[in-house]
XYZ file of C-alpha atoms in Angstrom:
175
model
C 18.960 -10.519 18.317
C 23.031 -9.666 18.745
C 24.160 -6.558 20.847
C 26.241 -3.642 19.239
C 27.787 -2.088 21.822
C 28.157 1.510 20.790
C 28.384 5.329 22.322
C 25.421 5.940 23.098
C 24.945 2.446 24.940
C 23.607 -0.710 23.569
C 22.143 -1.349 20.526
C 20.071 -4.234 19.021
C 21.504 -5.511 15.325
C 18.192 -6.908 13.223
C 18.741 -9.002 10.736
C 18.326 -6.560 6.798
C 15.049 -8.404 6.068
C 13.588 -7.482 9.158
C 12.913 -4.014 8.137
C 11.377 -5.410 4.187
C 7.784 -5.597 5.960
C 5.226 -3.679 6.870
C 5.371 -1.386 10.184
C 3.474 -3.582 12.310
C 5.718 -6.720 11.300
C 8.500 -5.291 11.922
C 7.288 -4.717 15.505
C 5.304 -8.272 15.965
C 9.065 -9.537 14.697
C 11.023 -7.649 17.011
C 8.837 -8.287 20.044
C 8.464 -12.082 19.451
C 11.061 -13.113 16.847
C 8.330 -14.733 14.378
C 8.387 -14.072 10.809
C 4.547 -13.704 10.472
C 3.478 -12.070 7.160
C 0.104 -9.932 7.095
C -2.139 -10.601 4.480
C -3.008 -7.331 2.283
C -5.931 -7.124 0.075
C -4.876 -4.986 -3.463
C -7.650 -4.133 -5.320
C -6.010 -4.160 -9.593
C -8.234 -1.776 -11.939
C -6.926 -2.372 -15.216
C -8.714 -2.260 -18.944
C -5.469 -4.186 -20.456
C -6.014 -7.932 -19.622
C -2.248 -8.888 -19.776
C -1.444 -5.844 -17.347
C -3.775 -6.653 -15.147
C -2.658 -10.390 -15.080
C 0.949 -9.255 -14.714
C 0.651 -7.531 -11.841
C -1.430 -9.681 -10.250
C 1.316 -12.385 -10.729
C 3.824 -9.746 -9.213
C 1.401 -9.254 -5.944
C 0.271 -12.553 -5.190
C 4.056 -13.478 -5.811
C 4.714 -10.367 -3.081
C 2.160 -12.044 -0.844
C -0.841 -10.209 -1.128
C -4.130 -11.424 -1.832
C -5.330 -9.742 -5.203
C -9.068 -8.637 -6.796
C -9.084 -7.002 -10.236
C -11.809 -4.997 -11.918
C -11.455 -4.272 -15.487
C -13.366 -0.541 -15.110
C -14.398 1.897 -12.326
C -17.770 0.963 -11.755
C -16.960 -2.652 -11.250
C -13.844 -1.458 -8.968
C -16.360 0.490 -6.786
C -18.826 -2.383 -6.281
C -15.398 -4.660 -5.707
C -14.410 -1.904 -2.933
C -17.799 -2.189 -1.181
C -17.663 -5.877 -1.411
C -14.250 -6.532 -0.230
C -12.525 -3.768 1.527
C -9.098 -3.367 0.259
C -6.310 -1.878 1.731
C -4.985 -0.751 -1.484
C -6.531 -0.233 -5.062
C -3.922 -0.093 -7.995
C -5.529 1.477 -10.829
C -4.732 2.814 -14.851
C -5.252 6.617 -15.133
C -6.716 5.531 -18.755
C -9.827 3.651 -18.737
C -12.841 3.576 -21.095
C -16.152 5.008 -19.340
C -14.903 5.922 -15.941
C -11.012 7.255 -16.150
C -8.798 6.787 -13.421
C -9.083 10.189 -11.801
C -13.211 10.377 -11.874
C -12.544 6.457 -9.877
C -10.123 8.429 -7.637
C -12.780 11.065 -6.588
C -14.974 8.786 -6.327
C -12.744 6.708 -3.693
C -12.146 9.718 -1.821
C -16.283 10.755 -1.254
C -16.473 7.072 0.001
C -13.212 5.492 1.406
C -11.200 8.825 2.160
C -8.528 7.282 4.101
C -7.929 4.326 1.051
C -4.659 4.494 -0.869
C -4.769 4.940 -4.255
C -1.656 4.360 -6.968
C -2.256 5.947 -10.227
C -0.470 3.624 -13.201
C -0.647 5.041 -16.807
C 1.408 4.594 -20.044
C 0.512 8.097 -20.818
C 2.824 9.769 -17.735
C 3.040 13.745 -18.105
C 3.827 15.898 -15.447
C 0.219 17.680 -15.699
C -1.438 14.214 -15.375
C 0.922 13.527 -11.888
C 0.207 16.921 -10.604
C -3.287 16.373 -11.112
C -3.279 12.861 -9.657
C -1.458 13.501 -6.818
C -3.711 16.546 -5.955
C -6.873 14.545 -6.431
C -4.926 12.504 -3.920
C -3.618 9.597 -4.870
C -0.705 8.270 -3.075
C 1.921 7.848 -5.947
C 1.903 7.785 -9.682
C 3.931 5.149 -11.756
C 4.411 5.288 -15.369
C 4.260 1.941 -17.909
C 6.287 -0.128 -18.282
C 6.265 -0.588 -14.352
C 9.566 -1.505 -12.792
C 8.670 -4.424 -10.079
C 10.826 -3.253 -7.513
C 9.671 0.099 -7.986
C 5.863 -0.781 -7.619
C 6.468 -3.134 -4.587
C 8.288 -0.505 -2.951
C 5.363 2.485 -3.754
C 2.611 -0.353 -2.353
C 4.819 -1.060 0.769
C 5.037 2.522 1.099
C 1.439 2.969 0.921
C 0.253 0.393 3.295
C 2.939 1.711 5.756
C 1.728 5.127 5.815
C -2.249 4.034 6.022
C -0.857 1.970 8.956
C 0.971 5.030 10.961
C -1.823 6.819 10.197
C -4.171 4.757 11.448
C -2.052 4.345 14.881
C -2.002 8.024 15.299
C -5.445 8.106 15.281
C -5.789 5.504 17.696
C -2.789 6.944 20.293
C -4.531 10.499 20.060
C -8.224 8.932 20.750
C -6.630 7.245 23.824
C -4.891 10.670 24.989
C -8.490 12.136 24.540
C -10.286 9.798 26.459
C -7.606 9.289 29.219
C -8.472 12.750 30.742
Protein backbone atom coordinates (compact mmCIF):
# COMPACT_ATOMS: atom_id res chain seq x y z
CA UNK A 1 0.00 0.00 0.00
CA UNK A 2 1.24 3.54 -0.61
CA UNK A 3 2.60 5.37 2.40
CA UNK A 4 1.53 8.86 3.39
CA UNK A 5 3.83 11.11 5.41
CA UNK A 6 2.00 12.98 8.15
CA UNK A 7 2.78 14.82 11.39
CA UNK A 8 2.35 11.67 13.50
CA UNK A 9 4.68 9.61 11.31
CA UNK A 10 4.12 7.41 8.30
CA UNK A 11 0.68 5.92 7.69
CA UNK A 12 -0.55 3.51 5.09
CA UNK A 13 -3.29 4.47 2.67
CA UNK A 14 -5.73 1.58 2.25
CA UNK A 15 -8.20 1.26 -0.59
CA UNK A 16 -11.72 2.28 0.35
CA UNK A 17 -13.16 -1.17 -0.32
CA UNK A 18 -10.81 -2.70 2.24
CA UNK A 19 -13.01 -1.33 5.02
CA UNK A 20 -16.26 -2.46 3.42
CA UNK A 21 -15.75 -5.95 4.77
CA UNK A 22 -16.06 -7.30 8.26
CA UNK A 23 -13.19 -6.91 10.72
CA UNK A 24 -11.54 -10.27 10.07
CA UNK A 25 -11.50 -9.70 6.32
CA UNK A 26 -10.01 -6.23 6.75
CA UNK A 27 -7.24 -7.56 8.97
CA UNK A 28 -6.60 -10.44 6.53
CA UNK A 29 -6.53 -8.00 3.63
CA UNK A 30 -4.10 -5.69 5.43
CA UNK A 31 -1.77 -8.56 6.33
CA UNK A 32 -1.88 -10.68 3.18
CA UNK A 33 -3.31 -8.43 0.48
CA UNK A 34 -5.93 -10.98 -0.58
CA UNK A 35 -9.59 -10.15 -0.98
CA UNK A 36 -10.97 -13.45 0.20
CA UNK A 37 -14.54 -13.37 1.36
CA UNK A 38 -15.65 -15.20 4.48
CA UNK A 39 -19.00 -16.86 3.88
CA UNK A 40 -21.55 -16.13 6.56
CA UNK A 41 -24.90 -17.92 6.82
CA UNK A 42 -28.02 -15.85 7.49
CA UNK A 43 -31.46 -17.17 8.40
CA UNK A 44 -34.44 -15.18 7.09
CA UNK A 45 -37.70 -15.76 8.97
CA UNK A 46 -40.51 -14.26 6.91
CA UNK A 47 -44.11 -15.35 6.37
CA UNK A 48 -44.52 -13.42 3.09
CA UNK A 49 -42.84 -15.46 0.31
CA UNK A 50 -42.15 -12.49 -1.98
CA UNK A 51 -40.42 -10.50 0.77
CA UNK A 52 -38.41 -13.58 1.78
CA UNK A 53 -37.37 -14.16 -1.83
CA UNK A 54 -36.38 -10.50 -2.29
CA UNK A 55 -34.26 -10.51 0.88
CA UNK A 56 -32.74 -13.88 0.00
CA UNK A 57 -31.74 -12.66 -3.45
CA UNK A 58 -30.28 -9.43 -2.03
CA UNK A 59 -28.20 -11.23 0.60
CA UNK A 60 -26.97 -13.90 -1.80
CA UNK A 61 -25.92 -11.13 -4.17
CA UNK A 62 -24.01 -9.55 -1.26
CA UNK A 63 -22.11 -12.84 -0.75
CA UNK A 64 -23.98 -14.46 2.13
CA UNK A 65 -25.37 -17.97 2.30
CA UNK A 66 -29.08 -17.75 3.07
CA UNK A 67 -31.62 -20.12 4.61
CA UNK A 68 -35.29 -19.23 4.92
CA UNK A 69 -38.04 -20.23 7.32
CA UNK A 70 -41.74 -19.38 7.06
CA UNK A 71 -42.50 -19.33 10.79
CA UNK A 72 -40.93 -19.39 14.24
CA UNK A 73 -41.00 -23.16 14.73
CA UNK A 74 -39.22 -23.77 11.42
CA UNK A 75 -36.72 -21.05 12.37
CA UNK A 76 -35.82 -22.74 15.66
CA UNK A 77 -35.27 -26.02 13.82
CA UNK A 78 -33.10 -24.27 11.20
CA UNK A 79 -31.04 -22.55 13.89
CA UNK A 80 -30.23 -25.89 15.51
CA UNK A 81 -29.46 -27.50 12.14
CA UNK A 82 -27.41 -24.85 10.34
CA UNK A 83 -26.04 -22.56 13.08
CA UNK A 84 -26.48 -19.24 11.23
CA UNK A 85 -24.32 -16.22 11.99
CA UNK A 86 -27.40 -13.94 12.06
CA UNK A 87 -31.19 -14.15 12.10
CA UNK A 88 -33.34 -11.69 10.16
CA UNK A 89 -36.93 -12.03 11.33
CA UNK A 90 -40.31 -10.43 10.79
CA UNK A 91 -42.10 -9.09 13.85
CA UNK A 92 -45.67 -10.09 12.96
CA UNK A 93 -46.01 -13.73 11.93
CA UNK A 94 -48.75 -16.31 12.36
CA UNK A 95 -48.22 -18.67 15.26
CA UNK A 96 -45.10 -17.41 16.98
CA UNK A 97 -44.38 -13.68 16.79
CA UNK A 98 -40.93 -12.29 16.16
CA UNK A 99 -40.59 -11.23 19.80
CA UNK A 100 -41.44 -14.73 21.03
CA UNK A 101 -38.91 -16.14 18.58
CA UNK A 102 -36.33 -13.64 19.84
CA UNK A 103 -36.88 -14.75 23.45
CA UNK A 104 -36.45 -18.42 22.52
CA UNK A 105 -33.30 -17.62 20.52
CA UNK A 106 -31.88 -15.68 23.48
CA UNK A 107 -32.55 -18.65 25.76
CA UNK A 108 -30.66 -21.08 23.48
CA UNK A 109 -28.15 -18.86 21.64
CA UNK A 110 -27.53 -15.66 23.64
CA UNK A 111 -24.80 -14.36 21.29
CA UNK A 112 -26.70 -14.87 18.02
CA UNK A 113 -27.54 -11.44 16.57
CA UNK A 114 -31.17 -10.93 15.57
CA UNK A 115 -32.44 -8.11 13.37
CA UNK A 116 -36.18 -7.44 13.49
CA UNK A 117 -38.12 -6.27 10.43
CA UNK A 118 -41.71 -5.07 10.46
CA UNK A 119 -44.28 -3.20 8.41
CA UNK A 120 -45.92 -2.03 11.65
CA UNK A 121 -43.10 0.12 12.96
CA UNK A 122 -43.86 1.97 16.16
CA UNK A 123 -41.49 3.35 18.74
CA UNK A 124 -43.01 1.07 21.36
CA UNK A 125 -42.33 -2.04 19.21
CA UNK A 126 -38.78 -0.90 18.52
CA UNK A 127 -38.02 -0.29 22.19
CA UNK A 128 -39.55 -3.64 23.18
CA UNK A 129 -37.53 -5.49 20.51
CA UNK A 130 -34.24 -3.87 21.51
CA UNK A 131 -34.92 -4.46 25.21
CA UNK A 132 -35.60 -8.11 24.41
CA UNK A 133 -32.20 -8.40 22.77
CA UNK A 134 -32.64 -7.53 19.09
CA UNK A 135 -29.52 -6.02 17.56
CA UNK A 136 -31.43 -3.73 15.21
CA UNK A 137 -34.98 -2.88 14.15
CA UNK A 138 -35.87 -1.99 10.55
CA UNK A 139 -39.20 -0.99 9.02
CA UNK A 140 -40.63 -2.12 5.69
CA UNK A 141 -40.18 -1.22 2.92
CA UNK A 142 -36.54 -2.02 3.59
CA UNK A 143 -33.82 0.08 2.05
CA UNK A 144 -31.36 -2.51 0.75
CA UNK A 145 -28.31 -0.47 1.70
CA UNK A 146 -29.60 -0.04 5.26
CA UNK A 147 -30.22 -3.79 5.53
CA UNK A 148 -26.73 -4.71 4.32
CA UNK A 149 -25.21 -2.11 6.65
CA UNK A 150 -27.19 -3.41 9.65
CA UNK A 151 -26.14 -6.98 8.88
CA UNK A 152 -22.48 -6.05 8.55
CA UNK A 153 -22.57 -4.06 11.80
CA UNK A 154 -24.21 -6.94 13.64
CA UNK A 155 -21.69 -9.48 12.33
CA UNK A 156 -18.78 -7.16 13.10
CA UNK A 157 -20.09 -6.61 16.62
CA UNK A 158 -20.44 -10.34 17.21
CA UNK A 159 -16.95 -10.98 15.85
CA UNK A 160 -15.44 -8.31 18.09
CA UNK A 161 -17.20 -9.76 21.14
CA UNK A 162 -15.71 -13.16 20.31
CA UNK A 163 -12.24 -11.66 19.94
CA UNK A 164 -12.54 -9.88 23.30
CA UNK A 165 -13.61 -13.11 24.99
CA UNK A 166 -10.67 -14.99 23.46
CA UNK A 167 -8.21 -12.27 24.49
CA UNK A 168 -9.64 -12.19 28.01
CA UNK A 169 -9.38 -15.98 28.30
CA UNK A 170 -5.77 -15.85 27.12
CA UNK A 171 -4.98 -13.25 29.77
CA UNK A 172 -6.61 -15.34 32.49
CA UNK A 173 -4.77 -18.52 31.56
CA UNK A 174 -1.44 -16.78 31.00
CA UNK A 175 -0.95 -16.25 34.74
